[in-house]
Amino acid sequence: EQLKKIMGLGDSGVEIGDLRRRIGEAQDGIDNLMGQGQGAAMAHPPSPGVQPPAGHASAEAHTSHEPSDPELEENPAVKQYYEFLDSLVVNESDKEKLKKIPFGYKDAVIIARKQAKNPNLPTPSIEKTIEEIMKMPVDVLKEVAKFGKPTLLMTPPNTMAKKQEAMNEYKPYVDKGTNETQNDMFFGESENSTLWGPRPAKLQVTITDGMPTMPQLSFELLAKKWGERYKAIYANLKSRKLRMITAHEFAGLEQMSLMNYEKAKNNQNHPNHQNPEKEIVDFYVSGHNEVVTVFYQPEQSLTNLQKIPCGYFNSGTRRVGFDWYDPSDEYANLRFRPSVQV
């Protein structure tokens, strides 16, 4: 009861378990900011009530160890891209994040071909990809620079059912405590449901925020129900020429993170070798890291919002999950990932 008073909850009827969760999430938020350093935390102040801190406590761990590619660094297109970035008015830390985007090209191609179940899937060249990135509006690139981990994705135009098959064929996760292996993907609605949004008409190249765990929302947003939060985030991203990640993109991002998990697990020199699960996107741990990423829906869905789709990796059941929440829910585990088409 004393804690409730300290947190300004009064006689709100908040259960002790929920109170513990809120305190834990508040501590995570403090740790995130302390991990960034004051300069980084203030470099991109959040938009009122919507934009979370630009970085995350583990951001450094997910940039410093990325392998170099001497051949790619010598590519004339990459050198031209670097010159282009030097002309942008962004701070050095943001510029470094933008410079890393082309180095995710190979992984983007690997995952696109896995998701398509086609090892010969045609994909744009690295030169063409860089050319298209440089054509993006400068104000949008500056928004991308604020992402915790700008990540290149290539999403094939196949069905969600086919992507499910691809996910079920690649299950590298093993529980460290029990040695139990990863289970097949879970869907809260049919894999063919329109809830997962329209599939791309063709191979879609995008940049999304690939941070394993996105920062907590503002207290202003947490005071709202899921439906109100979703609409507020939707409008804010649209005003910045961004959108939420789609379910089809998230399938690729989740599979990419599982590939990164496997790399960390098998490489003794990797910073996350001892805890490779830190590489997995939205690694949901009950009572500790209860996070899910919500998916984009067409704007007309907002007028009669009935279900809010989301995705995560459930550590308890050891599987990727695509599920949904009711707009009236109030849980604090909603996160979002900005994305933009190249």
XYZ file of C-alpha atoms in Angstrom:
342
model
C 0.000 0.000 0.000
C 2.919 2.347 0.714
C 4.367 1.628 -2.714
C 1.011 2.403 -4.313
C 0.981 5.790 -2.602
C 4.566 6.515 -3.673
C 3.667 5.685 -7.274
C 0.525 7.821 -7.123
C -1.809 4.846 -7.587
C -3.893 5.441 -4.482
C -6.730 2.925 -4.054
C -6.509 1.822 -7.667
C -6.865 -1.868 -6.907
C -3.557 -2.711 -8.567
C -2.483 -6.254 -7.733
C 0.914 -6.812 -6.144
C 2.126 -8.831 -9.146
C 1.225 -6.008 -11.491
C 2.878 -3.540 -9.127
C 6.092 -5.554 -9.156
C 5.980 -5.617 -12.951
C 5.533 -1.845 -13.131
C 8.448 -1.288 -10.758
C 10.591 -3.683 -12.805
C 9.715 -1.919 -16.036
C 10.487 1.463 -14.472
C 13.881 0.120 -13.373
C 14.503 -1.200 -16.893
C 13.768 2.276 -18.227
C 16.253 3.820 -15.781
C 18.857 1.206 -16.712
C 18.289 1.948 -20.391
C 18.967 5.650 -19.910
C 21.977 5.043 -17.670
C 23.361 2.613 -20.231
C 23.035 5.215 -22.983
C 24.771 7.988 -21.104
C 23.211 11.412 -20.672
C 24.429 12.715 -24.004
C 22.908 9.847 -25.961
C 19.677 9.995 -24.013
C 19.222 13.672 -24.778
C 20.401 13.567 -28.394
C 16.909 12.689 -29.615
C 14.391 13.820 -26.993
C 11.122 11.872 -27.191
C 8.091 13.383 -28.870
C 5.545 14.085 -26.116
C 3.890 10.852 -25.020
C 4.855 8.800 -28.054
C 8.482 8.666 -29.145
C 10.540 6.471 -26.780
C 14.247 7.049 -26.166
C 16.150 6.599 -29.428
C 18.612 4.069 -28.057
C 18.612 1.173 -25.630
C 20.927 -0.188 -22.987
C 22.051 -3.030 -25.238
C 22.516 -0.863 -28.321
C 26.291 -0.811 -27.952
C 26.400 -4.594 -27.689
C 24.600 -4.817 -30.981
C 26.820 -2.461 -32.916
C 30.364 -2.840 -31.642
C 30.742 -6.536 -32.421
C 29.301 -6.511 -35.933
C 31.897 -8.136 -38.210
C 33.687 -5.950 -40.724
C 33.580 -6.767 -44.411
C 36.763 -5.443 -46.067
C 35.472 -6.317 -49.534
C 32.259 -4.383 -48.982
C 34.141 -1.436 -47.475
C 36.102 -1.169 -50.726
C 32.962 -1.246 -52.855
C 32.704 2.080 -54.752
C 28.971 2.234 -53.973
C 29.703 2.046 -50.237
C 32.345 4.766 -50.511
C 29.871 6.946 -52.395
C 27.275 6.237 -49.673
C 29.726 7.366 -46.987
C 30.356 10.606 -48.893
C 26.609 11.095 -49.161
C 26.190 10.623 -45.396
C 28.938 13.167 -44.741
C 26.722 15.742 -46.440
C 23.843 15.117 -44.005
C 23.490 17.264 -40.923
C 23.383 14.506 -38.292
C 25.543 13.848 -35.256
C 28.379 11.335 -35.503
C 26.683 8.543 -33.535
C 23.642 8.683 -35.822
C 25.872 8.780 -38.884
C 27.678 5.644 -37.699
C 24.345 3.828 -37.403
C 23.442 4.795 -40.966
C 26.860 3.642 -42.184
C 26.214 0.148 -40.823
C 23.023 -0.411 -42.853
C 24.737 -1.810 -46.014
C 26.633 -4.325 -43.869
C 23.292 -6.025 -43.153
C 22.746 -6.659 -46.862
C 23.994 -10.257 -46.905
C 21.874 -11.281 -43.924
C 18.825 -9.563 -45.471
C 19.274 -11.636 -48.635
C 19.793 -14.871 -46.669
C 16.610 -14.328 -44.652
C 14.551 -13.281 -47.688
C 15.499 -16.533 -49.417
C 14.773 -18.554 -46.286
C 11.378 -16.883 -45.912
C 10.570 -17.443 -49.594
C 11.853 -21.034 -49.415
C 13.694 -20.205 -52.617
C 17.535 -20.181 -52.529
C 17.535 -18.475 -55.917
C 15.085 -15.683 -55.075
C 16.086 -12.628 -57.149
C 17.129 -9.732 -54.927
C 18.463 -6.252 -55.738
C 22.247 -5.885 -55.780
C 24.058 -4.129 -52.956
C 24.769 -1.270 -55.381
C 21.072 -0.899 -56.274
C 20.071 -1.106 -52.611
C 22.494 1.658 -51.630
C 21.324 3.770 -54.567
C 17.714 3.506 -53.369
C 18.677 4.362 -49.787
C 20.374 7.539 -51.010
C 17.152 8.488 -52.836
C 15.187 8.464 -49.586
C 14.064 11.912 -48.340
C 16.668 13.451 -46.050
C 14.142 13.999 -43.253
C 13.231 10.289 -43.351
C 16.882 9.224 -43.237
C 17.324 11.429 -40.190
C 14.404 9.588 -38.569
C 16.029 6.250 -39.448
C 19.225 7.480 -37.786
C 17.262 7.719 -34.521
C 16.456 3.991 -34.580
C 18.276 1.976 -31.948
C 19.517 -0.450 -34.597
C 18.587 0.416 -38.217
C 18.177 -2.985 -39.870
C 17.799 -3.781 -43.560
C 15.037 -6.251 -44.414
C 13.923 -7.867 -47.663
C 10.427 -9.328 -47.397
C 9.261 -11.760 -50.112
C 5.695 -11.569 -51.501
C 4.628 -15.067 -50.420
C 1.814 -15.959 -48.031
C 2.104 -16.014 -44.259
C 1.474 -19.770 -44.423
C 4.639 -20.161 -46.510
C 6.576 -17.973 -44.120
C 5.303 -20.172 -41.289
C 6.703 -23.232 -43.077
C 10.042 -21.450 -43.397
C 10.076 -20.549 -39.697
C 9.261 -24.136 -38.713
C 12.149 -25.437 -40.817
C 14.679 -23.276 -38.984
C 14.459 -23.641 -35.196
C 17.910 -23.140 -33.643
C 16.814 -22.134 -30.127
C 17.618 -24.505 -27.247
C 16.602 -23.780 -23.644
C 19.812 -23.559 -21.577
C 18.159 -24.955 -18.471
C 16.281 -27.926 -19.913
C 17.992 -28.488 -23.303
C 14.520 -28.554 -24.835
C 14.466 -27.465 -28.458
C 12.382 -24.837 -30.241
C 8.761 -25.632 -31.101
C 6.773 -24.780 -34.222
C 5.404 -21.270 -34.664
C 2.147 -20.345 -32.909
C -0.714 -18.322 -34.420
C -3.547 -16.871 -32.329
C -5.542 -16.617 -35.554
C -5.224 -18.655 -38.729
C -1.986 -17.985 -40.596
C -4.231 -16.971 -43.509
C -6.141 -14.393 -41.444
C -6.363 -10.824 -42.716
C -5.255 -9.821 -39.205
C -1.652 -10.225 -40.380
C -2.188 -7.515 -42.959
C -1.698 -7.476 -46.709
C 1.333 -9.311 -48.017
C 3.785 -7.376 -50.208
C 2.939 -7.256 -53.907
C 6.638 -7.808 -54.703
C 9.918 -8.181 -52.833
C 9.858 -5.327 -50.345
C 13.039 -3.636 -49.115
C 12.643 -1.769 -45.833
C 14.627 -0.461 -42.893
C 13.231 -1.218 -39.459
C 14.445 -0.952 -35.873
C 16.018 -4.317 -35.120
C 16.756 -3.787 -31.427
C 16.079 -7.060 -29.586
C 13.936 -5.211 -27.031
C 12.438 -1.814 -27.690
C 12.277 0.821 -24.906
C 9.268 1.183 -22.650
C 6.531 3.602 -23.707
C 6.034 6.955 -22.004
C 3.963 7.137 -18.824
C 1.446 9.206 -20.782
C 0.877 6.336 -23.214
C 0.917 3.673 -20.497
C -2.027 5.436 -18.892
C -4.078 4.668 -22.006
C -5.639 1.409 -23.127
C -4.065 -0.577 -25.945
C -6.400 0.768 -28.620
C -5.666 4.389 -27.709
C -1.925 3.710 -27.519
C -1.984 1.987 -30.902
C -3.784 4.880 -32.594
C -1.512 7.485 -30.996
C 1.632 5.639 -32.099
C 0.163 5.089 -35.568
C -0.525 8.808 -36.015
C 2.865 9.839 -34.643
C 4.772 7.536 -36.991
C 2.689 8.668 -39.967
C 3.508 12.304 -39.186
C 7.203 11.375 -39.395
C 6.732 9.472 -42.711
C 7.206 6.143 -40.944
C 4.890 3.278 -40.047
C 4.798 0.260 -37.748
C 6.530 -2.916 -38.820
C 4.237 -5.337 -40.689
C 3.637 -8.952 -39.654
C 5.403 -10.127 -42.825
C 8.454 -7.981 -42.043
C 8.464 -9.131 -38.429
C 8.589 -12.777 -39.514
C 11.836 -12.022 -41.310
C 13.227 -9.917 -38.462
C 12.466 -12.653 -35.927
C 14.139 -15.284 -38.108
C 17.130 -12.982 -38.585
C 17.421 -12.587 -34.814
C 17.362 -16.383 -34.401
C 20.197 -16.575 -36.930
C 22.076 -13.990 -34.818
C 21.311 -16.125 -31.734
C 22.899 -19.116 -33.439
C 25.958 -17.075 -34.468
C 26.454 -15.836 -30.885
C 25.986 -19.327 -29.460
C 28.576 -20.853 -31.786
C 31.181 -18.087 -31.504
C 33.138 -18.011 -28.243
C 34.416 -14.512 -29.059
C 30.912 -13.084 -29.433
C 29.958 -10.681 -26.593
C 26.659 -12.542 -26.139
C 28.132 -16.041 -26.370
C 27.176 -16.834 -22.761
C 23.668 -15.426 -23.224
C 22.875 -15.735 -26.938
C 19.145 -15.315 -26.267
C 19.902 -11.586 -25.925
C 20.019 -11.547 -29.733
C 16.413 -12.742 -30.084
C 13.823 -10.098 -30.907
C 11.113 -9.714 -28.239
C 12.372 -12.619 -26.137
C 9.317 -12.822 -23.873
C 10.148 -13.986 -20.345
C 7.183 -14.196 -17.988
C 7.562 -11.860 -15.030
C 10.757 -10.311 -16.384
C 10.795 -9.284 -20.058
C 7.136 -9.363 -21.056
C 7.383 -7.570 -24.400
C 5.560 -7.867 -27.714
C 5.777 -5.830 -30.936
C 2.503 -4.634 -32.453
C 1.973 -4.855 -36.217
C 0.850 -2.385 -38.837
C -2.729 -2.561 -40.078
C -4.299 -0.570 -42.952
C -5.506 2.824 -41.744
C -9.154 1.992 -42.398
C -8.893 -0.670 -39.672
C -8.533 2.067 -37.043
C -12.166 3.151 -37.350
C -13.361 -0.210 -36.031
C -10.334 -1.591 -34.215
C -11.233 -4.980 -32.765
C -7.937 -6.813 -32.468
C -4.350 -5.570 -32.260
C -1.912 -8.075 -33.806
C 1.540 -8.596 -32.321
C 4.552 -10.896 -32.345
C 7.210 -12.166 -29.931
C 9.375 -15.169 -29.043
C 7.936 -16.988 -26.018
C 10.801 -18.332 -23.899
C 8.416 -20.529 -21.904
C 6.930 -22.371 -24.864
C 10.113 -21.923 -26.943
C 8.430 -20.656 -30.077
C 7.701 -17.623 -32.195
C 4.166 -16.385 -31.537
C 1.827 -14.239 -33.617
C -1.167 -13.290 -31.517
C -3.469 -10.368 -30.732
C -4.702 -8.215 -27.850
C -8.032 -6.555 -27.245
C -8.038 -2.734 -27.646
C -9.413 -2.470 -24.105
C -6.402 -4.229 -22.572
C -4.105 -2.226 -20.310
C -0.984 -4.394 -20.067
C 2.318 -2.521 -20.179
C 4.060 -4.927 -22.564
C 3.160 -3.176 -25.844
C 6.163 -2.055 -27.900
C 6.380 -0.818 -31.485
C 9.054 -0.829 -34.179
C 9.222 1.979 -36.735
C 9.775 0.905 -40.322
C 10.071 2.601 -43.694
C 10.254 1.421 -47.279
C 13.458 1.967 -49.220
